[in-house]
Every structure is written in C-alpha cells, then in structure tokens.
C-alpha cells in the first residue's frame, strides 16, 4: 500500500492547458476531408461514424471486462441515463450495482429501467442483486461507495470543473480504492476527423485531452495511489492515420496491492453526503421466501407430471386386462420416465383409495428440485404446510375423486 508519505501526493493537473513538447507530426485538419469522404455524405455526426455507435462500444468494453474479471460490486460514476447500469444488471457475477450522478433529474427519467420485471419474480435468479442510485458529486466522499471491485467513469472527467478534477483521484483511487477503475475520455487528436466538431465535442466539456495529456495525468494518479494503468480505446481511426489514436481513449487502472485490515487507515467520513434516489432489490433464491415459492412450484409441477405418467399407464392396463400383469407399475418403466435414474420401490407412485401418492424421494430425484433444495431435509422443510402430503409426510397426495368431478 502507499506509505503515509504519499497521502499528500497530488497528480499534476495539466489537462486544462496544452502540454509542452511536439504535438502530432502532421496537421489532422488537412486529413479530415479524406475521412469524411470515405464515410460518404450521410455521415453527419460522430455517432454515425462508427458501427456500433461509439457509446455502445464503450459500454461493451466495460461489459467485456466484467465478464473477464467477474466483479461482484460495480459502481458507475456519472451514470446519467443509467444505460450502462441497465446493461450490467444482466451480468450474472454482479450482486451490487451503484450509480452516481450530479443530475438527479437525468437519473430519475430512466431509473425505472433498473426495476425488476414480472419475470424476475416468476423465476428468481440464484444470485442476489441490489441496484442503487445516488445523487451527488464525485468530488465528495461517501461511505456508501466503499468496498467496490470495479468503478467505471465513462466520459465523465471532461465534465468536471478544475476544482473537482483535483479532488477526483483522491476520492476514487485514495478513498474508494476499488480493485479496478476504468476511465474513458475523448481524444482531442481525433476531433478534426469528426464532422462539425470545432473545439470540443460537447458544450459541457470543460476540456478535452490529447493522448499525451491523458496518459500523463493517468500515470501520475496511478503512481500516487499504487495503481498500474494500461491504455487502450474504442473507435479506430481510418487506415493510415493510426497515430491519431482511438476516438475514445481509455485507461484501465488496477490496484497493485490488496487492501487489508493492517493497511494504512484512510480518512472515512462519518456522515453520508449523497442522497439515495433509487433502490431495487431483485428477488433471489438466496431469500428463503422466494426459494420456498420456487421449490413449492417445482414440486407440484414435477409431482403432477409423474402422476400423469402413472395414471396413463394405469388406464392402459385397465383397458387391456392381458397387460395388467405387466403393470405393477414396474420400476423399470418409472425409471425410464425419470430419465434413466436408478430408483427403488420407495420411489414408486401408488394408489391409496381415491388418492395418488407421489413419494418425495422420487420428486427429489429430479435435477431441478435437487438443485433448488440441496438436501432432502430442506425439501421437506420448505414444502411443509404448502403441499398436501400423506399422513407420514413421505409423499405428495392428489385426490383423483375431486379431479373426476371437475372433469
């Protein structure tokens, strides 16, 4: 971990003015018509220059990282309309998603897309998932942002005022200190190739850095807070102009040393400064209530299928007396129905008066039920009082007399 002597380390914030030294060896403005001409007359905006659109490529870059490194807790700073969060909620490894933005109204407009759907309640996932949105500034520290594995800052830093940018590394790398940070920002060297871009790509951008400026800032931040950083990007330049770099430049920061109880104690605020504007807890099989509902539904479904198979065989034998001796029902025929599982007498369905009894042992042999419950004892516990059972509790019971009356 970084020593106490590094706590006062502040990266050099030279991004708001050009860095000294030679820039590109050629004038990109002279090459812009070549790029535009190759794209055709319909390419009127940067969004139309790339397929898929550049914002989708940025989100896909993050999703690919998530699928590779499997973080459980992910925060998106500057989440805006929550599109990236919506994409990430489908990644099965993620259990906690958090978004932060300075504009509550922008988040509130689209935050409904992060709510669970009816399908999520009908078929709860095995993982737990909590999605939270916070209103606040990345220049402020809040304990709700501690403990994340991955923090993303997609097209964020160029919107920060100089005072906010100075605080940003200490908040993200020093205080939050996630295992990985992804920061993307426009590459100003690409701007002359974009139709209609004169200075910056967006009127709210406080600055746009060239490759040297971004890398200088990123390397200094990484050095101060014990991170390594690698540079890449999305939005490839046209052939023959590779030295322009990517349209969007990306820095991937990885913390060098894991934080532990014996590490340097960082300042932690005692009061929350962010306002929570949205929270959704998805139904999960880790919640006993949803697990019980899923198990009861699966048990009833499985028992009904076994009963239907059993009664069909029974009726065939009643219609053909010569075949009656062949049906006991046989263990082999029932084993075939279970998918070649090895079964014994205790797993055979049987008729008791007007009732058809399906042994729980047979139901538990089905992979889906077995997977949900784990143990036979847990199966019995979860369905107690929810499913009609035999007097000794060993079988699910269906009353055929009532079914005949309904028919």
mmCIF file of C-alpha atoms in Angstrom:
data_model
loop_
_atom_site.group_PDB
_atom_site.id
_atom_site.type_symbol
_atom_site.label_atom_id
_atom_site.label_comp_id
_atom_site.label_asym_id
_atom_site.label_seq_id
_atom_site.Cartn_x
_atom_site.Cartn_y
_atom_site.Cartn_z
ATOM 1 C CA UNK A 1 0.000 0.000 0.000
ATOM 2 C CA UNK A 2 1.114 3.588 -0.423
ATOM 3 C CA UNK A 3 3.009 4.909 2.547
ATOM 4 C CA UNK A 4 1.823 7.701 4.800
ATOM 5 C CA UNK A 5 4.264 9.967 2.996
ATOM 6 C CA UNK A 6 2.148 9.609 -0.151
ATOM 7 C CA UNK A 7 -1.101 10.817 1.375
ATOM 8 C CA UNK A 8 -0.383 14.359 0.275
ATOM 9 C CA UNK A 9 0.519 13.314 -3.235
ATOM 10 C CA UNK A 10 -1.471 15.190 -5.838
ATOM 11 C CA UNK A 11 -1.321 14.446 -9.559
ATOM 12 C CA UNK A 12 -0.220 17.251 -11.829
ATOM 13 C CA UNK A 13 -3.418 18.661 -13.368
ATOM 14 C CA UNK A 14 -2.035 19.869 -16.627
ATOM 15 C CA UNK A 15 -5.025 18.785 -18.673
ATOM 16 C CA UNK A 16 -6.593 22.228 -18.769
ATOM 17 C CA UNK A 17 -3.713 23.641 -20.783
ATOM 18 C CA UNK A 18 -1.585 22.134 -23.583
ATOM 19 C CA UNK A 19 1.396 20.100 -22.503
ATOM 20 C CA UNK A 20 4.760 21.340 -23.699
ATOM 21 C CA UNK A 21 6.530 19.466 -26.438
ATOM 22 C CA UNK A 22 5.774 18.461 -30.031
ATOM 23 C CA UNK A 23 2.233 17.536 -30.955
ATOM 24 C CA UNK A 24 1.265 15.316 -33.890
ATOM 25 C CA UNK A 25 3.745 15.362 -36.729
ATOM 26 C CA UNK A 26 1.022 16.278 -39.190
ATOM 27 C CA UNK A 27 -1.937 18.627 -39.351
ATOM 28 C CA UNK A 28 -5.056 16.492 -38.826
ATOM 29 C CA UNK A 29 -7.281 19.226 -40.256
ATOM 30 C CA UNK A 30 -5.862 18.504 -43.686
ATOM 31 C CA UNK A 31 -6.822 14.843 -43.361
ATOM 32 C CA UNK A 32 -10.374 15.382 -42.184
ATOM 33 C CA UNK A 33 -11.916 15.613 -45.678
ATOM 34 C CA UNK A 34 -10.317 12.265 -46.567
ATOM 35 C CA UNK A 35 -12.052 10.575 -43.628
ATOM 36 C CA UNK A 36 -15.383 12.223 -44.285
ATOM 37 C CA UNK A 37 -15.233 11.403 -47.962
ATOM 38 C CA UNK A 38 -14.550 7.745 -47.261
ATOM 39 C CA UNK A 39 -17.581 7.600 -44.986
ATOM 40 C CA UNK A 40 -19.942 9.037 -47.537
ATOM 41 C CA UNK A 41 -22.276 12.055 -47.475
ATOM 42 C CA UNK A 42 -24.688 10.627 -44.889
ATOM 43 C CA UNK A 43 -22.144 10.620 -42.037
ATOM 44 C CA UNK A 44 -23.144 13.873 -40.366
ATOM 45 C CA UNK A 45 -22.215 13.152 -36.747
ATOM 46 C CA UNK A 46 -19.667 11.218 -34.696
ATOM 47 C CA UNK A 47 -22.422 8.793 -33.720
ATOM 48 C CA UNK A 48 -22.853 7.839 -37.355
ATOM 49 C CA UNK A 49 -19.143 7.390 -37.971
ATOM 50 C CA UNK A 50 -18.878 4.127 -36.068
ATOM 51 C CA UNK A 51 -20.696 0.823 -36.154
ATOM 52 C CA UNK A 52 -21.764 0.012 -33.500
ATOM 53 C CA UNK A 53 -22.137 3.613 -32.250
ATOM 54 C CA UNK A 54 -19.252 4.793 -30.082
ATOM 55 C CA UNK A 55 -21.253 4.864 -26.837
ATOM 56 C CA UNK A 56 -22.210 1.219 -27.358
ATOM 57 C CA UNK A 57 -18.569 0.310 -27.940
ATOM 58 C CA UNK A 58 -17.630 1.985 -24.655
ATOM 59 C CA UNK A 59 -20.328 0.077 -22.778
ATOM 60 C CA UNK A 60 -19.346 -3.172 -24.453
ATOM 61 C CA UNK A 61 -15.741 -2.591 -23.408
ATOM 62 C CA UNK A 62 -16.864 -2.403 -19.772
ATOM 63 C CA UNK A 63 -19.122 -5.421 -20.121
ATOM 64 C CA UNK A 64 -16.263 -7.458 -21.594
ATOM 65 C CA UNK A 65 -14.092 -6.513 -18.603
ATOM 66 C CA UNK A 66 -16.853 -7.565 -16.229
ATOM 67 C CA UNK A 67 -17.256 -10.910 -17.951
ATOM 68 C CA UNK A 68 -13.498 -11.455 -17.782
ATOM 69 C CA UNK A 69 -12.795 -10.422 -14.175
ATOM 70 C CA UNK A 70 -16.190 -11.236 -12.555
ATOM 71 C CA UNK A 71 -16.504 -8.318 -10.106
ATOM 72 C CA UNK A 72 -19.345 -8.651 -7.597
ATOM 73 C CA UNK A 73 -19.726 -4.961 -6.777
ATOM 74 C CA UNK A 74 -19.651 -2.357 -9.546
ATOM 75 C CA UNK A 75 -20.178 1.417 -9.358
ATOM 76 C CA UNK A 76 -20.664 3.728 -12.335
ATOM 77 C CA UNK A 77 -19.736 7.353 -11.630
ATOM 78 C CA UNK A 78 -21.523 9.807 -13.873
ATOM 79 C CA UNK A 79 -24.157 7.187 -14.689
ATOM 80 C CA UNK A 80 -26.503 9.752 -16.328
ATOM 81 C CA UNK A 81 -29.383 7.875 -18.014
ATOM 82 C CA UNK A 82 -28.363 4.519 -16.453
ATOM 83 C CA UNK A 83 -27.804 2.767 -19.778
ATOM 84 C CA UNK A 84 -24.546 1.161 -18.695
ATOM 85 C CA UNK A 85 -26.071 0.045 -15.390
ATOM 86 C CA UNK A 86 -29.002 -1.482 -17.270
ATOM 87 C CA UNK A 87 -26.595 -3.477 -19.446
ATOM 88 C CA UNK A 88 -24.548 -4.618 -16.458
ATOM 89 C CA UNK A 89 -27.530 -5.829 -14.428
ATOM 90 C CA UNK A 90 -27.685 -8.852 -16.741
ATOM 91 C CA UNK A 91 -24.127 -9.923 -15.846
ATOM 92 C CA UNK A 92 -24.611 -12.892 -13.532
ATOM 93 C CA UNK A 93 -21.471 -12.217 -11.472
ATOM 94 C CA UNK A 94 -22.661 -8.805 -10.244
ATOM 95 C CA UNK A 95 -24.502 -8.677 -6.910
ATOM 96 C CA UNK A 96 -24.311 -4.931 -6.191
ATOM 97 C CA UNK A 97 -24.703 -2.131 -8.749
ATOM 98 C CA UNK A 98 -24.471 1.540 -7.811
ATOM 99 C CA UNK A 99 -24.759 4.681 -9.882
ATOM 100 C CA UNK A 100 -23.767 8.241 -9.011
ATOM 101 C CA UNK A 101 -24.590 11.419 -10.915
ATOM 102 C CA UNK A 102 -24.693 15.142 -10.249
ATOM 103 C CA UNK A 103 -28.080 15.383 -12.009
ATOM 104 C CA UNK A 104 -30.920 13.697 -10.154
ATOM 105 C CA UNK A 105 -33.438 14.553 -12.889
ATOM 106 C CA UNK A 106 -31.447 12.704 -15.583
ATOM 107 C CA UNK A 107 -31.281 9.568 -13.429
ATOM 108 C CA UNK A 108 -34.938 9.773 -12.427
ATOM 109 C CA UNK A 109 -36.024 9.885 -16.059
ATOM 110 C CA UNK A 110 -34.654 6.391 -16.782
ATOM 111 C CA UNK A 111 -34.225 4.737 -13.385
ATOM 112 C CA UNK A 112 -37.414 2.699 -13.874
ATOM 113 C CA UNK A 113 -35.460 0.574 -16.366
ATOM 114 C CA UNK A 114 -33.453 -0.785 -13.418
ATOM 115 C CA UNK A 115 -36.518 -2.114 -11.586
ATOM 116 C CA UNK A 116 -37.293 -5.859 -11.505
ATOM 117 C CA UNK A 117 -39.749 -7.106 -14.128
ATOM 118 C CA UNK A 118 -42.622 -9.574 -13.512
ATOM 119 C CA UNK A 119 -40.447 -12.325 -14.989
ATOM 120 C CA UNK A 120 -37.843 -11.699 -12.262
ATOM 121 C CA UNK A 121 -40.484 -12.598 -9.666
ATOM 122 C CA UNK A 122 -41.779 -15.597 -11.590
ATOM 123 C CA UNK A 123 -38.288 -17.057 -11.986
ATOM 124 C CA UNK A 124 -35.970 -15.572 -9.343
ATOM 125 C CA UNK A 125 -32.261 -15.749 -10.036
ATOM 126 C CA UNK A 126 -29.865 -17.767 -7.924
ATOM 127 C CA UNK A 127 -27.789 -14.630 -7.314
ATOM 128 C CA UNK A 128 -28.792 -11.620 -5.250
ATOM 129 C CA UNK A 129 -28.825 -8.206 -6.947
ATOM 130 C CA UNK A 130 -29.258 -4.769 -5.420
ATOM 131 C CA UNK A 131 -29.257 -1.643 -7.610
ATOM 132 C CA UNK A 132 -28.891 1.795 -6.010
ATOM 133 C CA UNK A 133 -28.689 5.297 -7.485
ATOM 134 C CA UNK A 134 -27.142 8.213 -5.603
ATOM 135 C CA UNK A 135 -27.311 11.936 -6.259
ATOM 136 C CA UNK A 136 -24.019 13.667 -5.564
ATOM 137 C CA UNK A 137 -20.613 14.804 -6.789
ATOM 138 C CA UNK A 138 -17.556 12.674 -7.491
ATOM 139 C CA UNK A 139 -15.575 15.365 -5.648
ATOM 140 C CA UNK A 140 -17.160 14.279 -2.346
ATOM 141 C CA UNK A 141 -16.509 11.170 -0.256
ATOM 142 C CA UNK A 142 -19.363 8.995 0.960
ATOM 143 C CA UNK A 143 -19.018 5.641 2.757
ATOM 144 C CA UNK A 144 -21.705 4.104 0.526
ATOM 145 C CA UNK A 145 -19.064 3.956 -2.207
ATOM 146 C CA UNK A 146 -16.593 1.820 -0.258
ATOM 147 C CA UNK A 147 -15.896 -1.841 -0.976
ATOM 148 C CA UNK A 148 -16.427 -1.907 -4.752
ATOM 149 C CA UNK A 149 -14.466 -4.219 -7.029
ATOM 150 C CA UNK A 150 -14.860 -2.106 -10.169
ATOM 151 C CA UNK A 151 -15.550 1.615 -10.627
ATOM 152 C CA UNK A 152 -16.307 2.982 -14.096
ATOM 153 C CA UNK A 153 -16.045 6.632 -15.166
ATOM 154 C CA UNK A 154 -17.238 6.662 -18.760
ATOM 155 C CA UNK A 155 -16.961 10.094 -20.423
ATOM 156 C CA UNK A 156 -17.027 11.772 -17.009
ATOM 157 C CA UNK A 157 -13.800 13.616 -16.236
ATOM 158 C CA UNK A 158 -14.133 16.068 -19.142
ATOM 159 C CA UNK A 159 -17.324 17.394 -17.499
ATOM 160 C CA UNK A 160 -15.538 18.247 -14.231
ATOM 161 C CA UNK A 161 -14.511 21.729 -13.178
ATOM 162 C CA UNK A 162 -10.833 22.171 -12.374
ATOM 163 C CA UNK A 163 -11.509 22.101 -8.617
ATOM 164 C CA UNK A 164 -13.477 18.854 -8.957
ATOM 165 C CA UNK A 165 -10.818 17.272 -11.150
ATOM 166 C CA UNK A 166 -8.195 17.979 -8.486
ATOM 167 C CA UNK A 167 -10.233 16.088 -5.874
ATOM 168 C CA UNK A 168 -11.230 13.245 -8.188
ATOM 169 C CA UNK A 169 -8.118 10.996 -7.822
ATOM 170 C CA UNK A 170 -8.147 11.155 -4.021
ATOM 171 C CA UNK A 171 -11.864 10.287 -3.922
ATOM 172 C CA UNK A 172 -11.700 7.435 -6.457
ATOM 173 C CA UNK A 173 -8.225 5.956 -6.016
ATOM 174 C CA UNK A 174 -7.458 7.028 -2.448
ATOM 175 C CA UNK A 175 -10.809 6.777 -0.669
ATOM 176 C CA UNK A 176 -12.908 4.336 -2.696
ATOM 177 C CA UNK A 177 -9.806 2.350 -3.713
ATOM 178 C CA UNK A 178 -11.533 -0.331 -5.827
ATOM 179 C CA UNK A 179 -9.576 -3.204 -7.330
ATOM 180 C CA UNK A 180 -10.085 -1.779 -10.839
ATOM 181 C CA UNK A 181 -11.009 1.604 -12.301
ATOM 182 C CA UNK A 182 -11.961 2.296 -15.932
ATOM 183 C CA UNK A 183 -11.799 5.893 -17.154
ATOM 184 C CA UNK A 184 -12.712 6.937 -20.685
ATOM 185 C CA UNK A 185 -12.483 10.423 -22.194
ATOM 186 C CA UNK A 186 -12.456 11.962 -25.687
ATOM 187 C CA UNK A 187 -9.176 12.022 -27.573
ATOM 188 C CA UNK A 188 -8.846 15.585 -28.877
ATOM 189 C CA UNK A 189 -6.454 14.463 -31.636
ATOM 190 C CA UNK A 190 -9.415 12.704 -33.272
ATOM 191 C CA UNK A 191 -11.649 15.799 -33.251
ATOM 192 C CA UNK A 192 -10.551 17.204 -36.640
ATOM 193 C CA UNK A 193 -11.803 13.980 -38.209
ATOM 194 C CA UNK A 194 -15.294 14.425 -36.766
ATOM 195 C CA UNK A 195 -17.840 16.373 -38.835
ATOM 196 C CA UNK A 196 -18.990 19.578 -37.172
ATOM 197 C CA UNK A 197 -16.536 19.490 -34.253
ATOM 198 C CA UNK A 198 -14.709 22.820 -33.963
ATOM 199 C CA UNK A 199 -13.297 22.837 -30.419
ATOM 200 C CA UNK A 200 -14.946 20.281 -28.113
ATOM 201 C CA UNK A 201 -17.426 17.524 -28.852
ATOM 202 C CA UNK A 202 -19.968 18.709 -26.292
ATOM 203 C CA UNK A 203 -20.724 22.216 -24.982
ATOM 204 C CA UNK A 204 -20.476 20.997 -21.365
ATOM 205 C CA UNK A 205 -16.935 19.643 -21.797
ATOM 206 C CA UNK A 206 -14.541 21.735 -19.716
ATOM 207 C CA UNK A 207 -11.559 20.327 -21.618
ATOM 208 C CA UNK A 208 -10.592 17.541 -23.985
ATOM 209 C CA UNK A 209 -7.142 15.948 -23.732
ATOM 210 C CA UNK A 210 -4.855 14.596 -26.378
ATOM 211 C CA UNK A 211 -3.175 11.230 -25.799
ATOM 212 C CA UNK A 212 -0.103 12.666 -24.092
ATOM 213 C CA UNK A 213 -2.161 14.780 -21.682
ATOM 214 C CA UNK A 214 -4.467 11.950 -20.636
ATOM 215 C CA UNK A 215 -1.628 9.484 -20.204
ATOM 216 C CA UNK A 216 0.437 11.967 -18.190
ATOM 217 C CA UNK A 217 -2.488 12.602 -15.815
ATOM 218 C CA UNK A 218 -3.343 8.903 -15.541
ATOM 219 C CA UNK A 219 0.232 7.773 -14.880
ATOM 220 C CA UNK A 220 0.680 10.380 -12.147
ATOM 221 C CA UNK A 221 -2.589 9.350 -10.456
ATOM 222 C CA UNK A 222 -1.597 5.695 -10.681
ATOM 223 C CA UNK A 223 1.829 6.431 -9.183
ATOM 224 C CA UNK A 224 0.390 8.370 -6.254
ATOM 225 C CA UNK A 225 -2.169 5.710 -5.277
ATOM 226 C CA UNK A 226 -0.323 2.486 -6.065
ATOM 227 C CA UNK A 227 -2.158 1.514 -9.237
ATOM 228 C CA UNK A 228 -0.887 0.276 -12.562
ATOM 229 C CA UNK A 229 -2.549 1.607 -15.707
ATOM 230 C CA UNK A 230 -2.837 0.403 -19.289
ATOM 231 C CA UNK A 231 -4.134 2.485 -22.177
ATOM 232 C CA UNK A 232 -6.459 1.443 -24.961
ATOM 233 C CA UNK A 233 -9.620 2.793 -26.539
ATOM 234 C CA UNK A 234 -12.566 2.352 -28.864
ATOM 235 C CA UNK A 235 -13.348 3.969 -32.197
ATOM 236 C CA UNK A 236 -10.477 3.095 -34.502
ATOM 237 C CA UNK A 237 -9.008 5.799 -36.722
ATOM 238 C CA UNK A 238 -9.136 5.437 -40.519
ATOM 239 C CA UNK A 239 -6.468 3.343 -42.178
ATOM 240 C CA UNK A 240 -3.176 5.173 -42.487
ATOM 241 C CA UNK A 241 -3.973 7.553 -39.599
ATOM 242 C CA UNK A 242 -3.231 5.184 -36.730
ATOM 243 C CA UNK A 243 -1.100 7.753 -34.884
ATOM 244 C CA UNK A 244 -4.237 9.828 -34.276
ATOM 245 C CA UNK A 245 -5.253 7.167 -31.748
ATOM 246 C CA UNK A 246 -8.696 5.973 -30.740
ATOM 247 C CA UNK A 247 -11.663 8.330 -30.846
ATOM 248 C CA UNK A 248 -12.290 7.475 -27.179
ATOM 249 C CA UNK A 249 -9.181 6.876 -25.088
ATOM 250 C CA UNK A 250 -9.442 4.546 -22.107
ATOM 251 C CA UNK A 251 -7.273 3.949 -19.070
ATOM 252 C CA UNK A 252 -7.684 0.697 -17.126
ATOM 253 C CA UNK A 253 -6.270 1.052 -13.611
ATOM 254 C CA UNK A 254 -5.546 -1.984 -11.424
ATOM 255 C CA UNK A 255 -4.667 -1.662 -7.736
ATOM 256 C CA UNK A 256 -1.240 -3.150 -7.090
ATOM 257 C CA UNK A 257 -1.790 -4.313 -3.512
ATOM 258 C CA UNK A 258 -4.964 -5.622 -1.864
ATOM 259 C CA UNK A 259 -6.347 -3.575 0.978
ATOM 260 C CA UNK A 260 -6.317 -5.325 4.329
ATOM 261 C CA UNK A 261 -7.058 -4.585 7.958
ATOM 262 C CA UNK A 262 -3.415 -3.823 8.573
ATOM 263 C CA UNK A 263 -3.126 -1.322 5.733
ATOM 264 C CA UNK A 264 -2.997 2.427 6.058
ATOM 265 C CA UNK A 265 -6.232 3.760 7.517
ATOM 266 C CA UNK A 266 -7.802 6.218 5.122
ATOM 267 C CA UNK A 267 -9.970 9.061 6.208
ATOM 268 C CA UNK A 268 -13.600 7.979 6.283
ATOM 269 C CA UNK A 269 -16.460 10.443 6.682
ATOM 270 C CA UNK A 270 -18.929 9.621 9.413
ATOM 271 C CA UNK A 271 -21.933 11.109 7.616
ATOM 272 C CA UNK A 272 -23.380 10.314 4.202
ATOM 273 C CA UNK A 273 -23.270 13.187 1.728
ATOM 274 C CA UNK A 274 -25.045 11.516 -1.206
ATOM 275 C CA UNK A 275 -28.801 11.316 -1.479
ATOM 276 C CA UNK A 276 -30.234 7.933 -2.461
ATOM 277 C CA UNK A 277 -32.839 8.451 -5.192
ATOM 278 C CA UNK A 278 -33.499 4.828 -6.154
ATOM 279 C CA UNK A 279 -33.042 1.353 -4.736
ATOM 280 C CA UNK A 280 -34.203 -2.001 -6.111
ATOM 281 C CA UNK A 281 -33.641 -5.393 -4.500
ATOM 282 C CA UNK A 282 -34.200 -8.170 -7.005
ATOM 283 C CA UNK A 283 -35.956 -11.396 -5.978
ATOM 284 C CA UNK A 284 -33.370 -14.068 -5.356
ATOM 285 C CA UNK A 285 -33.321 -17.729 -4.419
ATOM 286 C CA UNK A 286 -30.960 -16.714 -1.628
ATOM 287 C CA UNK A 287 -34.052 -15.230 0.022
ATOM 288 C CA UNK A 288 -35.944 -18.049 1.781
ATOM 289 C CA UNK A 289 -39.310 -16.590 0.746
ATOM 290 C CA UNK A 290 -38.528 -16.753 -2.973
ATOM 291 C CA UNK A 291 -36.736 -20.071 -2.618
ATOM 292 C CA UNK A 292 -39.779 -21.595 -0.934
ATOM 293 C CA UNK A 293 -42.102 -20.341 -3.678
ATOM 294 C CA UNK A 294 -39.803 -21.773 -6.356
ATOM 295 C CA UNK A 295 -39.475 -25.140 -4.605
ATOM 296 C CA UNK A 296 -43.221 -25.495 -3.994
ATOM 297 C CA UNK A 297 -43.979 -24.657 -7.641
ATOM 298 C CA UNK A 298 -41.354 -27.108 -8.914
ATOM 299 C CA UNK A 299 -42.505 -29.883 -6.560
ATOM 300 C CA UNK A 300 -46.137 -29.530 -7.646
ATOM 301 C CA UNK A 301 -45.160 -29.382 -11.320
ATOM 302 C CA UNK A 302 -42.923 -32.465 -11.018
ATOM 303 C CA UNK A 303 -45.478 -34.418 -8.976
ATOM 304 C CA UNK A 304 -48.219 -33.667 -11.497
ATOM 305 C CA UNK A 305 -46.041 -34.899 -14.360
ATOM 306 C CA UNK A 306 -45.248 -38.122 -12.510
ATOM 307 C CA UNK A 307 -48.924 -38.611 -11.663
ATOM 308 C CA UNK A 308 -49.973 -38.019 -15.279
ATOM 309 C CA UNK A 309 -47.448 -40.591 -16.489
ATOM 310 C CA UNK A 310 -48.524 -43.035 -13.784
ATOM 311 C CA UNK A 311 -52.271 -42.664 -14.479
ATOM 312 C CA UNK A 312 -51.752 -43.012 -18.233
ATOM 313 C CA UNK A 313 -50.026 -46.342 -17.688
ATOM 314 C CA UNK A 314 -52.709 -47.390 -15.221
ATOM 315 C CA UNK A 315 -55.535 -46.627 -17.673
ATOM 316 C CA UNK A 316 -53.781 -48.556 -20.436
ATOM 317 C CA UNK A 317 -53.690 -51.639 -18.224
ATOM 318 C CA UNK A 318 -57.339 -51.238 -17.185
ATOM 319 C CA UNK A 319 -58.359 -51.162 -20.864
ATOM 320 C CA UNK A 320 -56.265 -54.254 -21.691
ATOM 321 C CA UNK A 321 -56.594 -56.970 -18.980
ATOM 322 C CA UNK A 322 -53.891 -59.079 -20.654
ATOM 323 C CA UNK A 323 -51.386 -56.289 -19.981
ATOM 324 C CA UNK A 324 -52.451 -55.804 -16.364
ATOM 325 C CA UNK A 325 -49.956 -58.329 -15.094
ATOM 326 C CA UNK A 326 -47.221 -56.371 -16.831
ATOM 327 C CA UNK A 327 -48.051 -53.226 -14.848
ATOM 328 C CA UNK A 328 -47.402 -53.122 -11.120
ATOM 329 C CA UNK A 329 -46.302 -50.358 -12.079
ATOM 330 C CA UNK A 330 -42.854 -51.615 -12.949
ATOM 331 C CA UNK A 331 -39.782 -49.985 -11.525
ATOM 332 C CA UNK A 332 -38.184 -50.059 -14.961
ATOM 333 C CA UNK A 333 -40.928 -48.037 -16.682
ATOM 334 C CA UNK A 334 -40.853 -45.445 -13.919
ATOM 335 C CA UNK A 335 -37.063 -45.318 -14.096
ATOM 336 C CA UNK A 336 -37.334 -44.543 -17.817
ATOM 337 C CA UNK A 337 -39.598 -41.621 -17.042
ATOM 338 C CA UNK A 338 -37.130 -40.264 -14.505
ATOM 339 C CA UNK A 339 -34.523 -40.125 -17.234
ATOM 340 C CA UNK A 340 -32.723 -43.423 -16.639
ATOM 341 C CA UNK A 341 -32.252 -42.682 -12.941
ATOM 342 C CA UNK A 342 -31.743 -45.697 -10.707
ATOM 343 C CA UNK A 343 -34.774 -45.949 -8.403
ATOM 344 C CA UNK A 344 -36.083 -48.380 -5.831
ATOM 345 C CA UNK A 345 -39.510 -49.461 -4.588
ATOM 346 C CA UNK A 346 -39.725 -46.486 -2.201
ATOM 347 C CA UNK A 347 -39.824 -44.160 -5.212
ATOM 348 C CA UNK A 348 -42.785 -45.776 -6.997
ATOM 349 C CA UNK A 349 -46.093 -43.862 -7.118
ATOM 350 C CA UNK A 350 -49.018 -45.748 -5.680
ATOM 351 C CA UNK A 351 -52.798 -45.551 -5.356
ATOM 352 C CA UNK A 352 -54.452 -45.394 -1.948
ATOM 353 C CA UNK A 353 -58.230 -45.367 -2.413
ATOM 354 C CA UNK A 354 -59.111 -42.182 -4.258
ATOM 355 C CA UNK A 355 -55.630 -40.769 -3.802
ATOM 356 C CA UNK A 356 -52.500 -40.968 -5.935
ATOM 357 C CA UNK A 357 -49.346 -40.679 -3.871
ATOM 358 C CA UNK A 358 -46.057 -39.472 -5.345
ATOM 359 C CA UNK A 359 -43.133 -40.200 -2.990
ATOM 360 C CA UNK A 360 -40.982 -37.193 -2.140
ATOM 361 C CA UNK A 361 -37.936 -39.385 -2.759
ATOM 362 C CA UNK A 362 -38.949 -39.649 -6.414
ATOM 363 C CA UNK A 363 -39.575 -35.907 -6.698
ATOM 364 C CA UNK A 364 -36.231 -35.136 -5.058
ATOM 365 C CA UNK A 365 -34.501 -37.295 -7.696
ATOM 366 C CA UNK A 366 -35.335 -34.733 -10.369
ATOM 367 C CA UNK A 367 -32.312 -32.478 -11.038
ATOM 368 C CA UNK A 368 -34.192 -29.143 -10.775
ATOM 369 C CA UNK A 369 -35.722 -29.996 -7.384
ATOM 370 C CA UNK A 370 -32.436 -31.417 -6.155
ATOM 371 C CA UNK A 371 -30.567 -28.309 -7.263
ATOM 372 C CA UNK A 372 -33.011 -25.948 -5.575
ATOM 373 C CA UNK A 373 -33.092 -27.770 -2.238
ATOM 374 C CA UNK A 374 -29.685 -29.333 -1.895
ATOM 375 C CA UNK A 375 -30.814 -31.816 0.746
ATOM 376 C CA UNK A 376 -33.914 -33.964 1.247
ATOM 377 C CA UNK A 377 -34.363 -32.488 4.704
ATOM 378 C CA UNK A 378 -34.518 -28.959 3.262
ATOM 379 C CA UNK A 379 -37.079 -30.097 0.693
ATOM 380 C CA UNK A 380 -39.329 -31.377 3.475
ATOM 381 C CA UNK A 381 -38.891 -28.151 5.435
ATOM 382 C CA UNK A 382 -39.681 -25.847 2.505
ATOM 383 C CA UNK A 383 -42.878 -27.597 1.392
ATOM 384 C CA UNK A 384 -44.270 -28.201 4.904
ATOM 385 C CA UNK A 385 -47.762 -26.687 5.056
ATOM 386 C CA UNK A 386 -47.602 -25.644 1.388
ATOM 387 C CA UNK A 387 -48.254 -29.003 -0.333
ATOM 388 C CA UNK A 388 -50.744 -31.751 0.519
ATOM 389 C CA UNK A 389 -48.762 -34.669 1.936
ATOM 390 C CA UNK A 390 -49.550 -38.188 3.119
ATOM 391 C CA UNK A 391 -50.088 -38.787 6.850
ATOM 392 C CA UNK A 392 -46.447 -39.767 7.325
ATOM 393 C CA UNK A 393 -45.220 -36.850 5.208
ATOM 394 C CA UNK A 394 -43.393 -39.067 2.727
ATOM 395 C CA UNK A 395 -45.465 -38.406 -0.421
ATOM 396 C CA UNK A 396 -47.379 -35.681 -2.271
ATOM 397 C CA UNK A 397 -51.054 -36.610 -2.460
ATOM 398 C CA UNK A 398 -53.563 -35.930 -5.263
ATOM 399 C CA UNK A 399 -57.256 -36.692 -4.790
ATOM 400 C CA UNK A 400 -58.500 -38.286 -8.031
ATOM 401 C CA UNK A 401 -62.156 -38.184 -6.935
ATOM 402 C CA UNK A 402 -62.194 -34.381 -6.995
ATOM 403 C CA UNK A 403 -60.471 -34.333 -10.375
ATOM 404 C CA UNK A 404 -63.117 -36.737 -11.791
ATOM 405 C CA UNK A 405 -65.921 -34.485 -10.523
ATOM 406 C CA UNK A 406 -64.297 -31.448 -12.145
ATOM 407 C CA UNK A 407 -63.969 -33.330 -15.443
#
